[in-house]
Amino acid sequence: MSNILDCAIVGGGPAGLTAGLYTTRGGLEQVTMFEKGMPGGQITQSSEIENYPGVTGDITGMDLMMPWPEQCQKFGLKHDMVEIKQIRKDGDIFSVIQTNDTIVHAHSVIVCTGSSPRRAGFNGEDEFFGKGVSTCATCDGFFYKGKEVAVIGGGDTALEEALYLAKICSKVYLVHRRDTFRAAPNTVKRVEENEKIELVLNSVPDEVYGDAMGVTGIKVKDKEGNIRDISLPGVFTFVGNDVNNQTLIQEDGSFLCDVNGQGQLIVDLSMKTSVPGLFAAGDMRIEAPKQVVSAAGDGAVAALSAISYVDELLN
Ligand code: FAD
Ligand code: NAP
């Protein structure tokens, strides 16, 4: 076996980038971060950062993450822009397999592939995805300048993005299936006080419809079964996320390490999984607070654990 990395980091969001910083600064020489897109993770889609220590101004997720890769690369972190298909372990050596079937070997792996936006499951959602249905207000909000849009969901993401869209659009219908919200109380208060946001509660999207040009309207159904038809060109869905754990699935369908019922990786306080040398960090681990600061903290802890593991393995 030729070159074996000290550590392979899979995923380049806040957890992966921080793991990259700590592994390289901590003395591991051969560390590569595999990230299928631009580093930064899902927070780069956020139009505002609500709660990152020290950030008091009005900055976007992209602004926050911009300097992180450069800081890591200064200490020797390599970034390979590829998608990882599978992580395997044979004896003490991990195989990190890319989608083009290239295999990279490593003594340790920190997996931090985060999560992806979930589909809400209403009629027309898939058909009009990218043609009026979106999961990213920062990316697509501008297309609806001065127009009306609907936002689906009642969590932090839906409410924060509704506030962002209200600055651009003429009106935002916030469609939520209950009459209480999961989002932080302060965010709920700001939404309730925003004159451009109409709350459409106890309601779910029944159908999004349109024509060859894209979405032209949404039908929402309330608890009594009444349908309200609203003409608008844009629908933003923020109904939670699914864990990106696909790289851990082995040929026989089992997971490389222990996961819970929701597919989240089970780790201890050192971010160790059930497999020696495999660490998990960020949104994909059990009981993750799903915050940038905690993902970064996990990345640091996982890196320190990986350094100890590799030291012990090789010395
Ligand atoms: P992610 O950020 O999801 O990063 C995972 C990375 O792995 C991605 O870059 C992905 O491309 C990559 N990846 C996935 N699979 C593969 C693969 N097979 N091969 C290679 N690369 C792969 N938190 C806050 O603290 N404050 C906020 O204000 C806030 N606002 C938010 C607003 C929005 C719209 C969203 C969606 C989230 C927000 N969050 C916020 C939550 C925060 O973004 C996450 O908790 C954080 O990004 C998790 O970091 P992570 O590194 O674990 O995963
Ligand atoms: P979330 O908290 O899971 O909320 C998802 C929302 O979508 C819920 O209100 C849910 O309704 C609704 N929903 C789910 N499936 C639905 C469906 N099929 N149809 C209609 N509605 C549906 O997801 P999130 O808002 O993306 O947040 C994810 C995590 O990131 C959370 O832990 C959150 O705190 C964190 N986050 C934090 C910040 C911040 O700190 N500023 C910002 C964004 C996100 P119910 O409420 O009825 O279940």
Short mmCIF file of C-alpha atoms and ligand atoms in Angstrom, two decimals:
data_model
loop_
_atom_site.label_atom_id
_atom_site.label_comp_id
_atom_site.label_asym_id
_atom_site.label_seq_id
_atom_site.Cartn_x
_atom_site.Cartn_y
_atom_site.Cartn_z
CA MET A 1 0.00 0.00 0.00
CA SER A 2 1.57 3.29 -1.05
CA ASN A 3 0.72 6.57 0.61
CA ILE A 4 -1.46 6.32 3.73
CA LEU A 5 -2.96 9.53 5.10
CA ASP A 6 -2.70 10.18 8.83
CA CYS A 7 -6.26 11.40 8.71
CA ALA A 8 -8.99 11.67 6.08
CA ILE A 9 -11.70 14.22 6.82
CA VAL A 10 -14.94 13.63 4.94
CA GLY A 11 -17.06 16.81 4.66
CA GLY A 12 -15.91 20.41 4.72
CA GLY A 13 -18.52 22.28 6.76
CA PRO A 14 -17.76 23.95 10.13
CA ALA A 15 -17.00 20.53 11.71
CA GLY A 16 -14.70 19.32 8.92
CA LEU A 17 -12.83 22.60 8.56
CA THR A 18 -12.22 22.84 12.30
CA ALA A 19 -11.07 19.20 12.35
CA GLY A 20 -8.69 20.15 9.53
CA LEU A 21 -7.32 23.09 11.50
CA TYR A 22 -6.73 21.09 14.69
CA THR A 23 -5.29 17.94 13.08
CA THR A 24 -2.73 19.90 11.05
CA ARG A 25 -1.84 22.38 13.81
CA GLY A 26 -1.64 19.42 16.20
CA GLY A 27 1.10 17.76 14.19
CA LEU A 28 -0.54 15.29 11.79
CA GLU A 29 1.31 15.75 8.52
CA GLN A 30 -0.80 14.01 5.95
CA VAL A 31 -4.35 15.24 6.28
CA THR A 32 -6.79 15.64 3.39
CA MET A 33 -10.32 17.01 3.62
CA PHE A 34 -12.68 15.56 1.01
CA GLU A 35 -15.50 17.99 0.25
CA LYS A 36 -17.77 17.51 -2.73
CA GLY A 37 -18.45 21.23 -3.18
CA MET A 38 -17.02 24.49 -1.96
CA PRO A 39 -15.96 24.25 1.70
CA GLY A 40 -18.24 25.95 4.22
CA GLY A 41 -21.19 23.59 4.59
CA GLN A 42 -24.90 24.29 4.83
CA ILE A 43 -24.48 27.52 6.78
CA THR A 44 -23.27 29.18 3.56
CA GLN A 45 -26.95 29.05 2.51
CA SER A 46 -28.01 31.13 5.50
CA SER A 47 -28.80 34.77 4.99
CA GLU A 48 -28.00 35.72 8.57
CA ILE A 49 -25.96 34.35 11.46
CA GLU A 50 -27.98 34.46 14.62
CA ASN A 51 -25.74 33.08 17.29
CA TYR A 52 -22.05 32.65 16.71
CA PRO A 53 -19.93 34.01 19.58
CA GLY A 54 -18.28 37.30 18.73
CA VAL A 55 -20.44 37.94 15.67
CA THR A 56 -22.55 40.96 16.52
CA GLY A 57 -23.13 42.47 13.08
CA ASP A 58 -25.43 41.56 10.23
CA ILE A 59 -23.41 38.94 8.34
CA THR A 60 -24.36 36.04 6.10
CA GLY A 61 -23.27 32.42 6.46
CA MET A 62 -21.00 32.87 3.45
CA ASP A 63 -19.30 35.88 5.11
CA LEU A 64 -18.71 33.82 8.26
CA MET A 65 -17.20 30.80 6.48
CA MET A 66 -15.11 32.59 3.84
CA PRO A 67 -11.81 32.73 5.83
CA TRP A 68 -12.01 29.21 7.35
CA PRO A 69 -10.44 27.19 4.46
CA GLU A 70 -7.52 29.59 4.07
CA GLN A 71 -6.74 29.37 7.79
CA CYS A 72 -6.58 25.53 7.63
CA GLN A 73 -4.58 25.42 4.43
CA LYS A 74 -1.92 27.62 6.06
CA PHE A 75 -1.16 24.70 8.38
CA GLY A 76 -1.03 22.12 5.60
CA LEU A 77 -4.58 20.84 5.21
CA LYS A 78 -5.17 19.57 1.68
CA HIS A 79 -8.61 19.94 0.12
CA ASP A 80 -9.76 17.49 -2.51
CA MET A 81 -13.01 18.55 -4.18
CA VAL A 82 -14.54 15.10 -4.66
CA GLU A 83 -17.55 13.22 -3.40
CA ILE A 84 -16.88 10.21 -1.20
CA LYS A 85 -18.97 7.14 -1.97
CA GLN A 86 -17.98 4.84 0.87
CA ILE A 87 -15.72 4.50 3.91
CA ARG A 88 -14.47 0.98 4.74
CA LYS A 89 -12.04 -0.48 7.24
CA ASP A 90 -9.81 -3.51 6.68
CA GLY A 91 -7.54 -4.33 9.62
CA ASP A 92 -6.16 -1.01 10.85
CA ILE A 93 -6.48 0.76 7.50
CA PHE A 94 -9.45 2.76 6.27
CA SER A 95 -10.34 2.96 2.58
CA VAL A 96 -12.01 6.19 1.51
CA ILE A 97 -13.63 5.52 -1.84
CA GLN A 98 -14.47 8.35 -4.22
CA THR A 99 -17.40 8.29 -6.63
CA ASN A 100 -14.93 7.74 -9.49
CA ASP A 101 -13.75 4.63 -7.57
CA THR A 102 -10.36 6.10 -6.66
CA ILE A 103 -9.38 4.73 -3.24
CA VAL A 104 -7.42 6.70 -0.65
CA HIS A 105 -6.08 4.92 2.45
CA ALA A 106 -5.93 6.47 5.91
CA HIS A 107 -5.01 5.56 9.48
CA SER A 108 -7.95 7.56 10.85
CA VAL A 109 -11.14 9.13 9.50
CA ILE A 110 -13.23 12.02 10.80
CA VAL A 111 -16.62 11.94 9.14
CA CYS A 112 -18.63 15.16 9.18
CA THR A 113 -20.96 15.08 6.21
CA GLY A 114 -23.72 17.01 8.02
CA SER A 115 -27.28 16.94 6.80
CA SER A 116 -29.39 17.90 3.76
CA PRO A 117 -32.75 19.68 3.42
CA ARG A 118 -35.72 17.34 3.57
CA ARG A 119 -38.57 17.41 1.04
CA ALA A 120 -42.01 18.18 2.53
CA GLY A 121 -43.81 15.71 0.27
CA PHE A 122 -46.62 17.83 -1.25
CA ASN A 123 -47.92 17.50 -4.81
CA GLY A 124 -45.81 19.43 -7.31
CA GLU A 125 -42.78 19.74 -4.99
CA ASP A 126 -40.49 17.54 -7.08
CA GLU A 127 -41.94 18.69 -10.40
CA PHE A 128 -41.30 22.36 -9.66
CA PHE A 129 -38.08 21.96 -7.64
CA GLY A 130 -35.67 24.54 -9.08
CA LYS A 131 -38.56 26.12 -11.04
CA GLY A 132 -40.20 28.01 -8.19
CA VAL A 133 -39.73 25.56 -5.32
CA SER A 134 -36.49 26.13 -3.40
CA THR A 135 -34.73 25.25 -0.14
CA CYS A 136 -32.36 28.23 -0.22
CA ALA A 137 -33.56 31.80 0.31
CA THR A 138 -30.06 33.28 0.00
CA CYS A 139 -29.61 31.59 -3.37
CA ASP A 140 -33.05 32.21 -4.86
CA GLY A 141 -34.75 34.98 -2.87
CA PHE A 142 -33.62 37.68 -5.26
CA PHE A 143 -35.67 36.15 -8.12
CA TYR A 144 -38.81 37.13 -6.18
CA LYS A 145 -37.96 40.77 -5.51
CA GLY A 146 -41.23 42.67 -5.06
CA LYS A 147 -43.31 39.49 -5.45
CA GLU A 148 -45.22 37.23 -3.04
CA VAL A 149 -43.77 33.94 -1.79
CA ALA A 150 -44.71 31.14 0.62
CA VAL A 151 -42.42 29.64 3.25
CA ILE A 152 -43.21 26.18 4.63
CA GLY A 153 -42.11 25.15 8.15
CA GLY A 154 -42.10 26.31 11.75
CA GLY A 155 -38.47 25.82 12.87
CA ASP A 156 -35.58 28.27 13.18
CA THR A 157 -34.67 27.95 9.51
CA ALA A 158 -38.19 28.65 8.20
CA LEU A 159 -38.72 31.67 10.43
CA GLU A 160 -35.27 33.19 9.90
CA GLU A 161 -35.54 32.75 6.15
CA ALA A 162 -39.09 34.19 6.17
CA LEU A 163 -37.65 37.31 7.84
CA TYR A 164 -34.93 37.48 5.19
CA LEU A 165 -37.44 37.05 2.34
CA ALA A 166 -39.70 39.73 3.85
CA LYS A 167 -36.92 42.25 3.17
CA ILE A 168 -36.93 41.38 -0.55
CA CYS A 169 -40.47 40.25 -1.33
CA SER A 170 -43.75 42.16 -1.17
CA LYS A 171 -45.34 39.52 1.09
CA VAL A 172 -44.44 36.20 2.74
CA TYR A 173 -47.08 33.59 3.64
CA LEU A 174 -45.61 31.45 6.44
CA VAL A 175 -47.40 28.11 6.22
CA HIS A 176 -47.00 25.93 9.32
CA ARG A 177 -48.83 22.75 10.26
CA ARG A 178 -49.34 23.72 13.92
CA ASP A 179 -50.10 26.97 15.78
CA THR A 180 -46.91 26.95 17.87
CA PHE A 181 -43.36 27.08 16.58
CA ARG A 182 -40.13 25.19 17.21
CA ALA A 183 -38.07 28.29 16.46
CA ALA A 184 -36.42 30.36 19.22
CA PRO A 185 -38.91 32.68 21.02
CA ASN A 186 -37.06 35.82 19.92
CA THR A 187 -37.27 34.75 16.27
CA VAL A 188 -40.99 33.97 16.63
CA LYS A 189 -41.54 37.45 18.09
CA ARG A 190 -39.76 39.12 15.17
CA VAL A 191 -41.89 37.14 12.69
CA GLU A 192 -45.13 37.99 14.50
CA GLU A 193 -44.21 41.67 14.48
CA ASN A 194 -43.28 41.74 10.78
CA GLU A 195 -46.11 43.34 8.80
CA LYS A 196 -45.05 41.66 5.56
CA ILE A 197 -45.43 38.15 6.98
CA GLU A 198 -48.87 36.53 7.12
CA LEU A 199 -49.08 33.45 9.34
CA VAL A 200 -51.06 30.61 7.76
CA LEU A 201 -51.26 28.23 10.72
CA ASN A 202 -52.63 24.72 11.21
CA SER A 203 -52.17 24.34 7.47
CA VAL A 204 -50.08 22.28 5.07
CA PRO A 205 -49.36 22.66 1.36
CA ASP A 206 -51.76 20.51 -0.61
CA GLU A 207 -50.35 21.30 -4.02
CA VAL A 208 -47.96 23.63 -5.79
CA TYR A 209 -48.97 24.22 -9.38
CA GLY A 210 -47.70 26.11 -12.36
CA ASP A 211 -46.89 26.03 -16.05
CA ALA A 212 -43.85 25.57 -18.26
CA MET A 213 -42.35 28.80 -16.87
CA GLY A 214 -42.58 27.67 -13.24
CA VAL A 215 -44.78 27.95 -10.16
CA THR A 216 -47.89 30.10 -10.38
CA GLY A 217 -49.59 29.22 -7.10
CA ILE A 218 -50.03 27.08 -4.01
CA LYS A 219 -53.09 25.44 -2.47
CA VAL A 220 -52.92 25.08 1.31
CA LYS A 221 -55.25 22.91 3.35
CA ASP A 222 -56.22 23.67 6.96
CA LYS A 223 -57.16 21.18 9.68
CA GLU A 224 -60.85 21.30 8.69
CA GLY A 225 -59.95 20.41 5.12
CA ASN A 226 -60.63 23.90 3.71
CA ILE A 227 -58.44 24.75 0.72
CA ARG A 228 -57.00 28.25 0.22
CA ASP A 229 -55.58 29.03 -3.21
CA ILE A 230 -52.83 31.67 -3.28
CA SER A 231 -51.31 32.94 -6.54
CA LEU A 232 -47.55 33.36 -6.19
CA PRO A 233 -44.37 32.43 -8.09
CA GLY A 234 -42.12 31.11 -5.28
CA VAL A 235 -42.32 28.48 -2.52
CA PHE A 236 -39.51 27.94 -0.01
CA THR A 237 -39.55 24.74 2.05
CA PHE A 238 -37.63 24.49 5.33
CA VAL A 239 -38.97 21.34 6.98
CA GLY A 240 -35.83 19.93 8.58
CA ASN A 241 -32.86 17.90 7.47
CA ASP A 242 -31.81 14.28 6.96
CA VAL A 243 -28.43 12.99 8.16
CA ASN A 244 -25.92 12.39 5.36
CA ASN A 245 -24.72 8.97 6.53
CA GLN A 246 -24.59 7.23 3.14
CA THR A 247 -20.77 6.93 3.10
CA LEU A 248 -20.96 4.61 6.12
CA ILE A 249 -23.24 2.06 4.44
CA GLN A 250 -21.39 -1.16 3.63
CA GLU A 251 -22.02 -3.70 0.85
CA ASP A 252 -24.35 -5.79 3.03
CA GLY A 253 -26.46 -2.72 3.92
CA SER A 254 -25.13 -2.42 7.48
CA PHE A 255 -23.46 0.74 8.82
CA LEU A 256 -19.69 0.77 9.40
CA CYS A 257 -20.32 2.03 12.96
CA ASP A 258 -23.24 2.14 15.37
CA VAL A 259 -26.07 4.55 14.52
CA ASN A 260 -29.36 5.33 16.28
CA GLY A 261 -32.90 5.02 14.89
CA GLN A 262 -32.59 8.31 13.00
CA GLY A 263 -29.31 7.28 11.38
CA GLN A 264 -27.25 9.62 13.56
CA LEU A 265 -23.77 8.34 14.45
CA ILE A 266 -23.36 7.27 18.06
CA VAL A 267 -20.27 8.89 19.59
CA ASP A 268 -18.85 9.39 23.07
CA LEU A 269 -17.63 12.71 24.47
CA SER A 270 -14.36 12.29 22.52
CA MET A 271 -16.33 11.96 19.26
CA LYS A 272 -15.22 8.30 19.01
CA THR A 273 -17.63 6.04 17.13
CA SER A 274 -17.90 2.31 17.82
CA VAL A 275 -15.05 1.72 15.31
CA PRO A 276 -11.50 2.50 16.53
CA GLY A 277 -9.97 5.31 14.45
CA LEU A 278 -13.35 6.51 13.11
CA PHE A 279 -14.63 9.77 14.60
CA ALA A 280 -17.80 11.75 13.83
CA ALA A 281 -18.46 15.45 14.32
CA GLY A 282 -21.19 18.04 13.78
CA ASP A 283 -24.82 17.70 12.75
CA MET A 284 -24.55 13.99 11.92
CA ARG A 285 -23.79 12.80 15.46
CA ILE A 286 -26.31 11.90 18.15
CA GLU A 287 -27.75 14.75 20.19
CA ALA A 288 -26.12 17.39 17.98
CA PRO A 289 -27.34 20.88 18.92
CA LYS A 290 -27.16 21.70 15.17
CA GLN A 291 -25.23 24.91 15.55
CA VAL A 292 -22.11 26.19 13.84
CA VAL A 293 -20.37 26.67 17.17
CA SER A 294 -21.05 23.13 18.35
CA ALA A 295 -20.11 21.60 14.97
CA ALA A 296 -16.80 23.48 15.15
CA GLY A 297 -16.32 22.33 18.77
CA ASP A 298 -16.96 18.71 17.76
CA GLY A 299 -14.45 19.06 14.94
CA ALA A 300 -11.78 20.22 17.40
CA VAL A 301 -12.53 17.37 19.84
CA ALA A 302 -12.55 14.76 17.05
CA ALA A 303 -9.21 16.08 15.75
CA LEU A 304 -7.55 15.82 19.17
CA SER A 305 -8.88 12.25 19.51
CA ALA A 306 -7.60 11.37 16.02
CA ILE A 307 -4.14 12.74 16.86
CA SER A 308 -3.94 10.52 20.00
CA TYR A 309 -5.22 7.51 18.07
CA VAL A 310 -2.68 7.87 15.24
CA ASP A 311 0.17 8.51 17.72
CA GLU A 312 -0.67 5.33 19.58
CA LEU A 313 -1.14 3.31 16.40
CA LEU A 314 2.15 4.30 14.79
CA ASN A 315 4.45 4.63 17.83
P1 FAD B 1 -22.61 20.76 7.21
O1 FAD B 1 -22.57 22.21 7.37
O2 FAD B 1 -23.87 20.12 6.71
O3 FAD B 1 -21.40 20.34 6.25
C1 FAD B 1 -21.28 19.05 5.72
C2 FAD B 1 -20.42 19.11 4.46
O4 FAD B 1 -20.16 17.78 4.00
C3 FAD B 1 -21.09 19.86 3.30
O5 FAD B 1 -20.25 20.89 2.85
C4 FAD B 1 -21.30 18.76 2.23
O6 FAD B 1 -21.12 19.25 0.90
C5 FAD B 1 -20.21 17.76 2.59
N1 FAD B 1 -20.52 16.39 2.17
C6 FAD B 1 -21.67 15.71 2.42
N2 FAD B 1 -21.58 14.46 1.91
C7 FAD B 1 -20.37 14.36 1.32
C8 FAD B 1 -19.69 13.31 0.62
N3 FAD B 1 -20.26 12.12 0.43
N4 FAD B 1 -18.45 13.55 0.12
C9 FAD B 1 -17.84 14.77 0.30
N5 FAD B 1 -18.45 15.80 0.96
C10 FAD B 1 -19.68 15.59 1.47
N6 FAD B 1 -26.46 27.43 12.97
C11 FAD B 1 -26.08 28.44 13.78
O7 FAD B 1 -25.30 28.22 14.72
N7 FAD B 1 -26.51 29.71 13.57
C12 FAD B 1 -27.32 30.03 12.54
O8 FAD B 1 -27.67 31.18 12.36
C13 FAD B 1 -27.73 28.98 11.67
N8 FAD B 1 -28.51 29.26 10.60
C14 FAD B 1 -28.81 28.26 9.72
C15 FAD B 1 -29.55 28.59 8.58
C16 FAD B 1 -29.82 27.63 7.63
C17 FAD B 1 -30.57 28.00 6.37
C18 FAD B 1 -29.40 26.28 7.84
C19 FAD B 1 -29.71 25.22 6.80
C20 FAD B 1 -28.70 25.94 8.98
C21 FAD B 1 -28.38 26.93 9.94
N9 FAD B 1 -27.66 26.64 11.09
C22 FAD B 1 -27.27 27.66 11.93
C23 FAD B 1 -27.19 25.27 11.38
C24 FAD B 1 -25.71 25.06 10.89
O9 FAD B 1 -25.62 25.44 9.53
C25 FAD B 1 -25.28 23.61 11.05
O10 FAD B 1 -25.46 23.21 12.40
C26 FAD B 1 -23.80 23.42 10.68
O11 FAD B 1 -23.55 23.85 9.35
C27 FAD B 1 -23.39 21.95 10.78
O12 FAD B 1 -22.07 21.80 10.36
P2 FAD B 1 -21.48 20.40 9.88
O13 FAD B 1 -20.05 20.67 9.55
O14 FAD B 1 -21.79 19.35 10.86
O15 FAD B 1 -22.27 19.99 8.56
P1 NAP B 2 -36.64 21.68 12.40
O1 NAP B 2 -36.28 22.38 13.66
O2 NAP B 2 -36.65 20.20 12.37
O3 NAP B 2 -38.06 22.24 11.97
C1 NAP B 2 -38.74 21.70 10.86
C2 NAP B 2 -40.11 22.35 10.75
O4 NAP B 2 -40.77 21.86 9.59
C3 NAP B 2 -41.00 22.03 11.95
O5 NAP B 2 -41.72 23.18 12.32
C4 NAP B 2 -41.93 20.95 11.41
O6 NAP B 2 -43.21 21.01 11.98
C5 NAP B 2 -42.04 21.30 9.95
N1 NAP B 2 -42.24 20.13 9.09
C6 NAP B 2 -41.53 18.98 9.10
N2 NAP B 2 -41.97 18.15 8.13
C7 NAP B 2 -42.98 18.80 7.51
C8 NAP B 2 -43.82 18.46 6.42
N3 NAP B 2 -43.70 17.31 5.75
N4 NAP B 2 -44.75 19.36 6.02
C9 NAP B 2 -44.88 20.55 6.66
N5 NAP B 2 -44.10 20.94 7.70
C10 NAP B 2 -43.15 20.06 8.11
O7 NAP B 2 -35.67 22.13 11.18
P2 NAP B 2 -34.85 23.50 10.94
O8 NAP B 2 -35.69 24.67 11.21
O9 NAP B 2 -34.22 23.34 9.60
O10 NAP B 2 -33.71 23.44 12.04
C11 NAP B 2 -32.80 22.30 12.07
C12 NAP B 2 -31.85 22.49 13.24
O11 NAP B 2 -30.94 23.58 12.95
C13 NAP B 2 -32.58 22.84 14.52
O12 NAP B 2 -31.94 22.19 15.59
C14 NAP B 2 -32.42 24.34 14.61
O13 NAP B 2 -32.47 24.83 15.93
C15 NAP B 2 -31.03 24.55 13.96
N6 NAP B 2 -30.96 25.90 13.39
C16 NAP B 2 -30.54 26.86 14.24
C17 NAP B 2 -30.53 28.16 13.81
C18 NAP B 2 -30.05 29.18 14.78
O14 NAP B 2 -29.49 28.80 15.79
N7 NAP B 2 -30.21 30.46 14.54
C19 NAP B 2 -30.97 28.51 12.55
C20 NAP B 2 -31.43 27.50 11.72
C21 NAP B 2 -31.44 26.19 12.16
P3 NAP B 2 -43.45 20.60 13.54
O15 NAP B 2 -42.92 21.75 14.32
O16 NAP B 2 -44.91 20.44 13.62
O17 NAP B 2 -42.69 19.32 13.74
#
